[in-house]
C-alpha positions as protocol buffer text, in pm:
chain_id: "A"
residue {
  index: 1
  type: UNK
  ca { x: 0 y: 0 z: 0 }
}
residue {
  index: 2
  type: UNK
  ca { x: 161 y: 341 z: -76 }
}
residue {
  index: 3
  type: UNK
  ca { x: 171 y: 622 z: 157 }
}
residue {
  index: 4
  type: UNK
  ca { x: -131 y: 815 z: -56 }
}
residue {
  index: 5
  type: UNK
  ca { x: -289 y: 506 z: -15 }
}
residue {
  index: 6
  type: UNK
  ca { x: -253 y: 515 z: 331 }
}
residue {
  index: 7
  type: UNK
  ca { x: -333 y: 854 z: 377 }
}
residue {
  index: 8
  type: UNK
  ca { x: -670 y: 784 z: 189 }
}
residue {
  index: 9
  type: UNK
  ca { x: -788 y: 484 z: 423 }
}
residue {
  index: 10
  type: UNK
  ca { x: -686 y: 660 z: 713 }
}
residue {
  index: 11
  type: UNK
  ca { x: -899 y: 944 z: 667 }
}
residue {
  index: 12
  type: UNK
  ca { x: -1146 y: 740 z: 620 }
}
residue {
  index: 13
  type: UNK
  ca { x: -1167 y: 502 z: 880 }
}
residue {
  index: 14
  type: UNK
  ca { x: -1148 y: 832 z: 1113 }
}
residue {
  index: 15
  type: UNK
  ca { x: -1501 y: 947 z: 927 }
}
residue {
  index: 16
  type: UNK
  ca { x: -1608 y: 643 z: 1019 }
}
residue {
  index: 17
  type: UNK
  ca { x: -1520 y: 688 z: 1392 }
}
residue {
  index: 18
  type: UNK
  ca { x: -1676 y: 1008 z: 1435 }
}
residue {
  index: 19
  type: UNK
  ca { x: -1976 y: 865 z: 1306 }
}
residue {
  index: 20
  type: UNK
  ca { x: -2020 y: 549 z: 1525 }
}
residue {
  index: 21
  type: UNK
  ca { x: -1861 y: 758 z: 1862 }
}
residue {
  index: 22
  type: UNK
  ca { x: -2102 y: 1060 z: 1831 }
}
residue {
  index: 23
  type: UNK
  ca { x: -2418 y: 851 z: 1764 }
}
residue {
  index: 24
  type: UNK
  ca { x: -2330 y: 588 z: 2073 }
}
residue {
  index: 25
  type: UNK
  ca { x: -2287 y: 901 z: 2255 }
}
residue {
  index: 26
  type: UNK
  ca { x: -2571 y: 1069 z: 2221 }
}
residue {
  index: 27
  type: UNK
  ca { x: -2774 y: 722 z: 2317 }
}
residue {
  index: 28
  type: UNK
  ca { x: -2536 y: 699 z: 2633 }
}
residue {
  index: 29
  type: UNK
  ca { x: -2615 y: 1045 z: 2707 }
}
residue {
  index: 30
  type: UNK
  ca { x: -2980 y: 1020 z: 2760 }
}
residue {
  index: 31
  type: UNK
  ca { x: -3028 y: 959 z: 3118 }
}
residue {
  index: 32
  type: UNK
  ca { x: -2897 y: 1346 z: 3143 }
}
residue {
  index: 33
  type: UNK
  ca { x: -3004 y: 1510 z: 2865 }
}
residue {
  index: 34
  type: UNK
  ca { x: -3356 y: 1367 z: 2917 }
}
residue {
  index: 35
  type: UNK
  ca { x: -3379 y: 1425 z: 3254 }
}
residue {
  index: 36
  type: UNK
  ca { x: -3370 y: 1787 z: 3449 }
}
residue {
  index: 37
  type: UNK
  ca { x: -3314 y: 1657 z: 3759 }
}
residue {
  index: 38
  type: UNK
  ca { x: -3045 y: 1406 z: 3676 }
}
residue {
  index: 39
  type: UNK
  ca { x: -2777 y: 1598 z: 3951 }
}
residue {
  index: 40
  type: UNK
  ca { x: -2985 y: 1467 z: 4213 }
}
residue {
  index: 41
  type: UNK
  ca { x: -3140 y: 1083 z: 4092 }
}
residue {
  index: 42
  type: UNK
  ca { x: -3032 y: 759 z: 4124 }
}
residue {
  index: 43
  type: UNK
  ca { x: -2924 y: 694 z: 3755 }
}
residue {
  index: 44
  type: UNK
  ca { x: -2599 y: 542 z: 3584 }
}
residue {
  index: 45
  type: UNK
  ca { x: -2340 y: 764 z: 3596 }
}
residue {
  index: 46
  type: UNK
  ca { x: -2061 y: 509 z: 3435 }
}
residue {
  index: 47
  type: UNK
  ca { x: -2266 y: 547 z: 3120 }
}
residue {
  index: 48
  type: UNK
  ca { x: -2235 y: 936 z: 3105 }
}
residue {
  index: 49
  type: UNK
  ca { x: -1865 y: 901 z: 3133 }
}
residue {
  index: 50
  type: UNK
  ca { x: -1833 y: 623 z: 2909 }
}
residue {
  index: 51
  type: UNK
  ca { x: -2047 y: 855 z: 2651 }
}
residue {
  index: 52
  type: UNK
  ca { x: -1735 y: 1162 z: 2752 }
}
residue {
  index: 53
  type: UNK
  ca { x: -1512 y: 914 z: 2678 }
}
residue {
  index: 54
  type: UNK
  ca { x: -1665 y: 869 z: 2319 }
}
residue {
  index: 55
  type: UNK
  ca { x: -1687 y: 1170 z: 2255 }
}
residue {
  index: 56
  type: UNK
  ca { x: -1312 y: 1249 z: 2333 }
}
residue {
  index: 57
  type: UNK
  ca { x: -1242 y: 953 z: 2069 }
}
residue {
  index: 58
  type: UNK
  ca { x: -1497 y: 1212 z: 1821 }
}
residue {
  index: 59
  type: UNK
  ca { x: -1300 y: 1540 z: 1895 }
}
residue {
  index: 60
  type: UNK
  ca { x: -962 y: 1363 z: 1814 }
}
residue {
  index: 61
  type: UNK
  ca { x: -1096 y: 1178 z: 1531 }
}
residue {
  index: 62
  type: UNK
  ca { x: -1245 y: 1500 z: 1338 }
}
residue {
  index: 63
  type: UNK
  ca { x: -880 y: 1670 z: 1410 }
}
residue {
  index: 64
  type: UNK
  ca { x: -736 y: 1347 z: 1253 }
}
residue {
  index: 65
  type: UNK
  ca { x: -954 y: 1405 z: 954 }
}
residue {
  index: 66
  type: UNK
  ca { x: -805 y: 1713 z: 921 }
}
residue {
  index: 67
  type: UNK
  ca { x: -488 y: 1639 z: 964 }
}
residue {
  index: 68
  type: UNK
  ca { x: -518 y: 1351 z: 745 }
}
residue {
  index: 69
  type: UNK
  ca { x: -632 y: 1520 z: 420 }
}
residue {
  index: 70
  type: UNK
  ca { x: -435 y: 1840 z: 449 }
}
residue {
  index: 71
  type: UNK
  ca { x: -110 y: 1708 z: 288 }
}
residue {
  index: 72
  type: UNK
  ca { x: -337 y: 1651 z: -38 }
}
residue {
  index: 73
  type: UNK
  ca { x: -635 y: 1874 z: -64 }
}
residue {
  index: 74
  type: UNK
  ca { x: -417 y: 2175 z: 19 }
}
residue {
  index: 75
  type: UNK
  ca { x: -247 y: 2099 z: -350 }
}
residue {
  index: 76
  type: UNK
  ca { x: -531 y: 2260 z: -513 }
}
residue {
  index: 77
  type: UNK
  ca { x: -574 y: 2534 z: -229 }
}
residue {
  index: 78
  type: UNK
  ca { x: -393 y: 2629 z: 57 }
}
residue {
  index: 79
  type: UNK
  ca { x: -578 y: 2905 z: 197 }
}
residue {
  index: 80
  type: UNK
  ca { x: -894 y: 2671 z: 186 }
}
residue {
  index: 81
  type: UNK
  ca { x: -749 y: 2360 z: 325 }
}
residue {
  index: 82
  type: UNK
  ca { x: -578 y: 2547 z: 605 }
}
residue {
  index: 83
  type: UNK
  ca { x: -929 y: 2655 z: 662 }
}
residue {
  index: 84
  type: UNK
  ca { x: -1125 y: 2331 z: 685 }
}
residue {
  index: 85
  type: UNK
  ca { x: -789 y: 2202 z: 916 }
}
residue {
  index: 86
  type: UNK
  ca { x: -902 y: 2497 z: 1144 }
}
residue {
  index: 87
  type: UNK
  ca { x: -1262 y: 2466 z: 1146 }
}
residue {
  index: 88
  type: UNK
  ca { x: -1229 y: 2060 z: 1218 }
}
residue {
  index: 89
  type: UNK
  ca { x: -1018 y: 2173 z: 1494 }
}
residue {
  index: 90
  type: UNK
  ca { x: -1253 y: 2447 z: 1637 }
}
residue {
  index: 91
  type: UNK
  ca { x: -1571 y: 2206 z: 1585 }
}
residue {
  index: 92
  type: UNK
  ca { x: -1378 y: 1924 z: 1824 }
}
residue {
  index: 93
  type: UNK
  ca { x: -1248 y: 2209 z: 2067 }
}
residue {
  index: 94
  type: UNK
  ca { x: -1667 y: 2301 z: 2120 }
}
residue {
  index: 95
  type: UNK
  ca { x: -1722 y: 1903 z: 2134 }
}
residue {
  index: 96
  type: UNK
  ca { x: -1517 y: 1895 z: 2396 }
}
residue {
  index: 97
  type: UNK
  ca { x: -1647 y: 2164 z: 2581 }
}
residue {
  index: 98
  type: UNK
  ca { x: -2003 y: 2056 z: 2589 }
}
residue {
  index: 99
  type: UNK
  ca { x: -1793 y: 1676 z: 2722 }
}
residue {
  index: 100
  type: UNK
  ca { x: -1602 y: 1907 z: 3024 }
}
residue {
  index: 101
  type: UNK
  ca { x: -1970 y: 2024 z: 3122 }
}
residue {
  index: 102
  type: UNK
  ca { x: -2148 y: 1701 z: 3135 }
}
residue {
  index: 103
  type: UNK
  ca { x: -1821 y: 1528 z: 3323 }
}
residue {
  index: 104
  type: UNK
  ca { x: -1857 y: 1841 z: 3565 }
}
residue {
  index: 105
  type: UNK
  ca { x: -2266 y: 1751 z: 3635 }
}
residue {
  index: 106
  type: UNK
  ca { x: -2196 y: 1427 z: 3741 }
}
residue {
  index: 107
  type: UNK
  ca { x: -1924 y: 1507 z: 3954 }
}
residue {
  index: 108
  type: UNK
  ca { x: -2133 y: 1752 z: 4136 }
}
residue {
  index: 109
  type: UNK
  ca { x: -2433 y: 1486 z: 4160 }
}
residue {
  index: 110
  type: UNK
  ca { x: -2134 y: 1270 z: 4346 }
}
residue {
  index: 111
  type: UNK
  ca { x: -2009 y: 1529 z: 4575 }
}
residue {
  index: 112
  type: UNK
  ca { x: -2326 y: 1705 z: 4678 }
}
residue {
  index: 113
  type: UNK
  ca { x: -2600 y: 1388 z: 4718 }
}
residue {
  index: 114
  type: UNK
  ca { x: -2847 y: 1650 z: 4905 }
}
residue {
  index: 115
  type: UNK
  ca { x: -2941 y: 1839 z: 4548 }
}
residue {
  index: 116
  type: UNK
  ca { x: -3106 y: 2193 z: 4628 }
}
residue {
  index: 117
  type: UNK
  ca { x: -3241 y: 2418 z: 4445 }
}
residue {
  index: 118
  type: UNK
  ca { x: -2908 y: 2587 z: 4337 }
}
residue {
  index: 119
  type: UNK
  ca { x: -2726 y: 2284 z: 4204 }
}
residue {
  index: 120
  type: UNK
  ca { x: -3056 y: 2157 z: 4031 }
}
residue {
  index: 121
  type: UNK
  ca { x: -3000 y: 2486 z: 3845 }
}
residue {
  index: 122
  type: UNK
  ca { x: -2643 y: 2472 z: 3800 }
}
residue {
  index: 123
  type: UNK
  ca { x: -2736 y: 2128 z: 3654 }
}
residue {
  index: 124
  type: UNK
  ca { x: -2989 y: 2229 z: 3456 }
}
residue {
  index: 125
  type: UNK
  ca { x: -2732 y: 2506 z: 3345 }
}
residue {
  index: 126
  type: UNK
  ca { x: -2460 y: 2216 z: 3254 }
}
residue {
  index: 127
  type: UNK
  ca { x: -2682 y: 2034 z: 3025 }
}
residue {
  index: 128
  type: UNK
  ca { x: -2796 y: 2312 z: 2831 }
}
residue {
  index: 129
  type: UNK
  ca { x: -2430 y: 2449 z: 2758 }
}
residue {
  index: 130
  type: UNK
  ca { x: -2379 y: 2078 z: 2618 }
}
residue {
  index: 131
  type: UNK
  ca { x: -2686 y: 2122 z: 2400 }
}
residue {
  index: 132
  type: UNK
  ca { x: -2532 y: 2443 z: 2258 }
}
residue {
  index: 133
  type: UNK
  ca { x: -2210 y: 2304 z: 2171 }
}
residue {
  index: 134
  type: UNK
  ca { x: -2358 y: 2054 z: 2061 }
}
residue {
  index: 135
  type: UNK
  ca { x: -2587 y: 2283 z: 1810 }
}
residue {
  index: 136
  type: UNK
  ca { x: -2313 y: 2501 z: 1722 }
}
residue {
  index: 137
  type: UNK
  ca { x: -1983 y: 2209 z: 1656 }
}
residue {
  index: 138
  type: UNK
  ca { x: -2207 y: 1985 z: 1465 }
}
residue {
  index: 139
  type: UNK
  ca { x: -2426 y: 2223 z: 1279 }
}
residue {
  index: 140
  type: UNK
  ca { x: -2251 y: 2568 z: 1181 }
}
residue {
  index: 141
  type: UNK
  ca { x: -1832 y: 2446 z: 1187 }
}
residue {
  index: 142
  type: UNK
  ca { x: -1918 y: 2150 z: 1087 }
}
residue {
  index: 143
  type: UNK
  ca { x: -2113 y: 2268 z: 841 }
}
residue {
  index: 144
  type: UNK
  ca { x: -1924 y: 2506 z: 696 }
}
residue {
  index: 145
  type: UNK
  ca { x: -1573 y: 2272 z: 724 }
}
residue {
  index: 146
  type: UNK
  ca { x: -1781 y: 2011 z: 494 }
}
residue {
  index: 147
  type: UNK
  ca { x: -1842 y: 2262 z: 230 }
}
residue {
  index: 148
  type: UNK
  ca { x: -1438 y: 2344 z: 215 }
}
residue {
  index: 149
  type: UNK
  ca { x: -1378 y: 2007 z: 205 }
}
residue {
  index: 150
  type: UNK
  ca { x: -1667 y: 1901 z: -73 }
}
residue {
  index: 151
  type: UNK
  ca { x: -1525 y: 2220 z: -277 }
}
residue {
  index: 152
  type: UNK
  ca { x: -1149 y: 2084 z: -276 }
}
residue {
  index: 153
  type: UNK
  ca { x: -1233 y: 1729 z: -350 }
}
residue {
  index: 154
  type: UNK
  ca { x: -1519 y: 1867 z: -620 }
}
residue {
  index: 155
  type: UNK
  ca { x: -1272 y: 2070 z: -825 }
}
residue {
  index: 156
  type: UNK
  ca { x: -1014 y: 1876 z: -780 }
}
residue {
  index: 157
  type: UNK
  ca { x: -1179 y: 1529 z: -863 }
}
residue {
  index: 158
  type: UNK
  ca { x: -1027 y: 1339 z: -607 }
}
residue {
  index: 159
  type: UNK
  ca { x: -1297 y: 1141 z: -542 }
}
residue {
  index: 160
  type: UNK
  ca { x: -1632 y: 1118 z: -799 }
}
residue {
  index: 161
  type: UNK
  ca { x: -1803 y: 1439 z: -819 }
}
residue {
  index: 162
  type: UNK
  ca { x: -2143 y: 1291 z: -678 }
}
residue {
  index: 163
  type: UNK
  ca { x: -1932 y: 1261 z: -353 }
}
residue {
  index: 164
  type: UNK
  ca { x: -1885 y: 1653 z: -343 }
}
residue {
  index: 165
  type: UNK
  ca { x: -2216 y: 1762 z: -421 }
}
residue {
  index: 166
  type: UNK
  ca { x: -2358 y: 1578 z: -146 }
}
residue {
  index: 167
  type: UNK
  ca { x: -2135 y: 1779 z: 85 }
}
residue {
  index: 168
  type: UNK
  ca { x: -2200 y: 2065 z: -121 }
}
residue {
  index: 169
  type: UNK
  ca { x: -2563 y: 2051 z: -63 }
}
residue {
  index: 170
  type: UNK
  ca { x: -2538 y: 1911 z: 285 }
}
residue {
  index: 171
  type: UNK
  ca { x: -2306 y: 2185 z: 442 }
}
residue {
  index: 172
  type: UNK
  ca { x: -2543 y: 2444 z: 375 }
}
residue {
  index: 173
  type: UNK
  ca { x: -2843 y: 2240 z: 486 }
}
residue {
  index: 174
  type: UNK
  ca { x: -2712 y: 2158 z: 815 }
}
residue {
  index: 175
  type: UNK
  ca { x: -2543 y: 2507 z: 887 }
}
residue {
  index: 176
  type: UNK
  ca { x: -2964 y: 2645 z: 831 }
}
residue {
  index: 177
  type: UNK
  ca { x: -3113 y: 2358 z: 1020 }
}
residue {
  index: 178
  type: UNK
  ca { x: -2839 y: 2489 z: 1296 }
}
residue {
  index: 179
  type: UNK
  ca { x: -3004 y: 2797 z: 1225 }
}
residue {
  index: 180
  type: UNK
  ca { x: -3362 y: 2724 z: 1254 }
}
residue {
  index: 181
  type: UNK
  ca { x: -3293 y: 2515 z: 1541 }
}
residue {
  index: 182
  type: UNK
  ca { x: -3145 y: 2810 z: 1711 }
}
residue {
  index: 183
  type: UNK
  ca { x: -3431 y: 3020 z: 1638 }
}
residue {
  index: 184
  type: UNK
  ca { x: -3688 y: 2785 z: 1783 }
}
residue {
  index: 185
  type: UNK
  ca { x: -3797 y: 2683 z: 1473 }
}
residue {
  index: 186
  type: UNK
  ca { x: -3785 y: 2319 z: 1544 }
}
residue {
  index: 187
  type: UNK
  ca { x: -3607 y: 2139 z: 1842 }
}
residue {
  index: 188
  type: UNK
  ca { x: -3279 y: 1968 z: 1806 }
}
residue {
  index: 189
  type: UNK
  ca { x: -3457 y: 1614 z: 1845 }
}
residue {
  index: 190
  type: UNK
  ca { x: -3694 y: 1634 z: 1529 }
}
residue {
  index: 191
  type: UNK
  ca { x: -3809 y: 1500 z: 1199 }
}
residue {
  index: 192
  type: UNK
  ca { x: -3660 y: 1817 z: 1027 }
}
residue {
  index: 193
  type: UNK
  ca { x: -3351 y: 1822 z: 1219 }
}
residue {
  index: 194
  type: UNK
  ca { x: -3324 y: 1426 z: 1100 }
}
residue {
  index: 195
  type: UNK
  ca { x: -3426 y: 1493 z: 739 }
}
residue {
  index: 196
  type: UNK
  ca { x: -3189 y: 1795 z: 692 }
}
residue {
  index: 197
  type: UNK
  ca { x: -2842 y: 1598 z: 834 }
}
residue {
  index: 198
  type: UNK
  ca { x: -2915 y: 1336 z: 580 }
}
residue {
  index: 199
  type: UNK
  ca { x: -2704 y: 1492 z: 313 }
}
residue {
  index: 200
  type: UNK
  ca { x: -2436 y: 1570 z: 500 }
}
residue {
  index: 201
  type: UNK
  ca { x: -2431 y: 1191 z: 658 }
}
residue {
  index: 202
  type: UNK
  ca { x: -2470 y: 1072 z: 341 }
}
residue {
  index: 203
  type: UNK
  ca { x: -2126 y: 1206 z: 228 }
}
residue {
  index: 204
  type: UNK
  ca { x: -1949 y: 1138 z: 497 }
}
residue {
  index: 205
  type: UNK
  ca { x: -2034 y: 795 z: 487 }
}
residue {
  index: 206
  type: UNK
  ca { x: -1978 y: 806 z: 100 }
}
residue {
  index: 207
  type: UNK
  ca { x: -1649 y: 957 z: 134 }
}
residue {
  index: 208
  type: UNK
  ca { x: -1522 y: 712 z: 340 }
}
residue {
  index: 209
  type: UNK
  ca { x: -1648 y: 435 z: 206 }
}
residue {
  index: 210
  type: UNK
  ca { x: -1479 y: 547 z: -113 }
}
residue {
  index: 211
  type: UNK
  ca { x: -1154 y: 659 z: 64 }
}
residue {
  index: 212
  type: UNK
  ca { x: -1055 y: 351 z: 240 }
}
residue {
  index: 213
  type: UNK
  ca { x: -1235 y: 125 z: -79 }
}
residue {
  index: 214
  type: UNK
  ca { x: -1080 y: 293 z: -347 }
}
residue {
  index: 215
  type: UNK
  ca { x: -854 y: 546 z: -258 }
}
residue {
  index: 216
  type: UNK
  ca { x: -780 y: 899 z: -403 }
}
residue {
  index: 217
  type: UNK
  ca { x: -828 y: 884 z: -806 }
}
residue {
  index: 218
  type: UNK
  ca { x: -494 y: 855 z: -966 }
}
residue {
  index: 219
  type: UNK
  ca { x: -585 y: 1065 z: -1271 }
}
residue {
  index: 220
  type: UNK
  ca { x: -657 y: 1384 z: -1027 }
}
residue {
  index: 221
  type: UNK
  ca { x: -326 y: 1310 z: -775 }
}
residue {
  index: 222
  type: UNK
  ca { x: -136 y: 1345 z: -1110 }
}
residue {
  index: 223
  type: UNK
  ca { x: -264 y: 1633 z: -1185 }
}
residue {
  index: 224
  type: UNK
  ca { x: -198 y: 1813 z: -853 }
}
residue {
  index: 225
  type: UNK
  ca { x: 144 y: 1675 z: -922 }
}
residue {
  index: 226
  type: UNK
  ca { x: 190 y: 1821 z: -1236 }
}
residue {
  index: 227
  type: UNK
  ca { x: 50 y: 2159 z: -1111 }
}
residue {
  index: 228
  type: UNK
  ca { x: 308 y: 2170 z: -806 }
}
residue {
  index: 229
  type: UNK
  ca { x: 686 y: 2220 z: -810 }
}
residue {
  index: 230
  type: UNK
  ca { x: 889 y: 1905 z: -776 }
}
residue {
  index: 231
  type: UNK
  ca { x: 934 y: 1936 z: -403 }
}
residue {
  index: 232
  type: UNK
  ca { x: 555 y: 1996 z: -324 }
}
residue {
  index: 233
  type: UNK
  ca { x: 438 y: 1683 z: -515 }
}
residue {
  index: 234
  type: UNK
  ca { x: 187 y: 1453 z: -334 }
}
residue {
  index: 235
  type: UNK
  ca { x: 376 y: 1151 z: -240 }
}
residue {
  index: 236
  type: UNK
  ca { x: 260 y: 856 z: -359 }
}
């Protein structure tokens, strides 16, 4: 297997990751999301931290995407691959965040087992910062960092161009469901919420599918290559 080869499958099997670890996550994550007064029940609390944990493995795993695909994408532009590098970086930095606050709830639920009304706020306060991040990583950076990414691999054919459009049309449509969503429109649990992130799951499942399947096309690598001078080629 060559390097670009390597590179390819890499990125992704890390697609795939954030996929599986931010869906199991969200399941694990129910006894505190769904319940207000989770600081001062009974519930699981090795669950919650094993859903932290997952979403840890998500944050590095959309930097590792990053990462990953920089070397090549930023062959056809630098600006706009140092851009999506960024923006994957920023979207796991507000994952994280929205981790630190649920990690801090059930802490306080262990040290302070007589809940009043104070800490049921405070708790209440804790879960909805980790709904906002988790609005405004997933919907608007990621959003936007999937259109980048869509518009480097579209024009520079990479992978098929059916690929790219579906992050072309996804990126928007989850950045305005984001939107609407943040607006009261519709909650973040809904049919529309569902029906607009298709797109945008679609691609990334396509894209690394394709990745780790088939690799980057060798027609477009060579013609990045023959674009750059000799000692910015893509190895292969």
């Amino acid at each position: 297997m060559t390097s670009l080869r390597r590179t390819a499958a890499v990125a992704g099997v890390l697609f795939l990751i954030t996929h599986v670890t931010s869906v199991a996550a969200r399941l694990l994550y129910v006894p505190v999301l769904g319940n207000p007064d989770y600081i001062a029940g009974s519930g699981p609390e090795s669950l919650v931290v094993l859903a932290a944990f997952l979403d840890v493995l998500l944050a590095v795993a959309i930097v590792g995407t990053g990462v990953a695909l920089y070397p090549v994408v930023r062959r056809q532009n630098e600006g706009i691959a140092l851009g999506y590098v960024a923006l994957r970086t920023l979207e796991a930095a507000v994952i994280t965040a929205g981790v630190v606050a649920l990690l801090a709830l059930v802490t306080l639920r262990q040290d302070l087992p007589q809940a009043g009304p104070e800490t049921l706020a405070l708790g209440s306060a804790l879960v909805a910062f980790n709904n906002w991040t988790f609005l405004v990583g997933p919907s608007f950076f990621c959003g936007t960092n999937t259109v980048l990414l869509a518009y480097l691999l579209y024009r520079s054919g990479l992978v098929p161009r059916f690929i790219a459009v579906l992050g072309l049309v996804g990126g928007p449509l989850v950045f305005a469901s984001g939107a609407a969503q943040m607006f009261g429109l519709y909650e973040q649990v809904s049919v529309w919420a569902a029906v607009t992130a298709l797109p945008v799951f679609a691609w990334e499942v396509c894209l690394a599918v394709y990745l780790i399947a088939r690799g980057f096309r060798s027609p477009a690598v060579a013609a990045l290559d023959a674009a750059q001078t000799p000692g910015d080629r893509v190895p292969a």
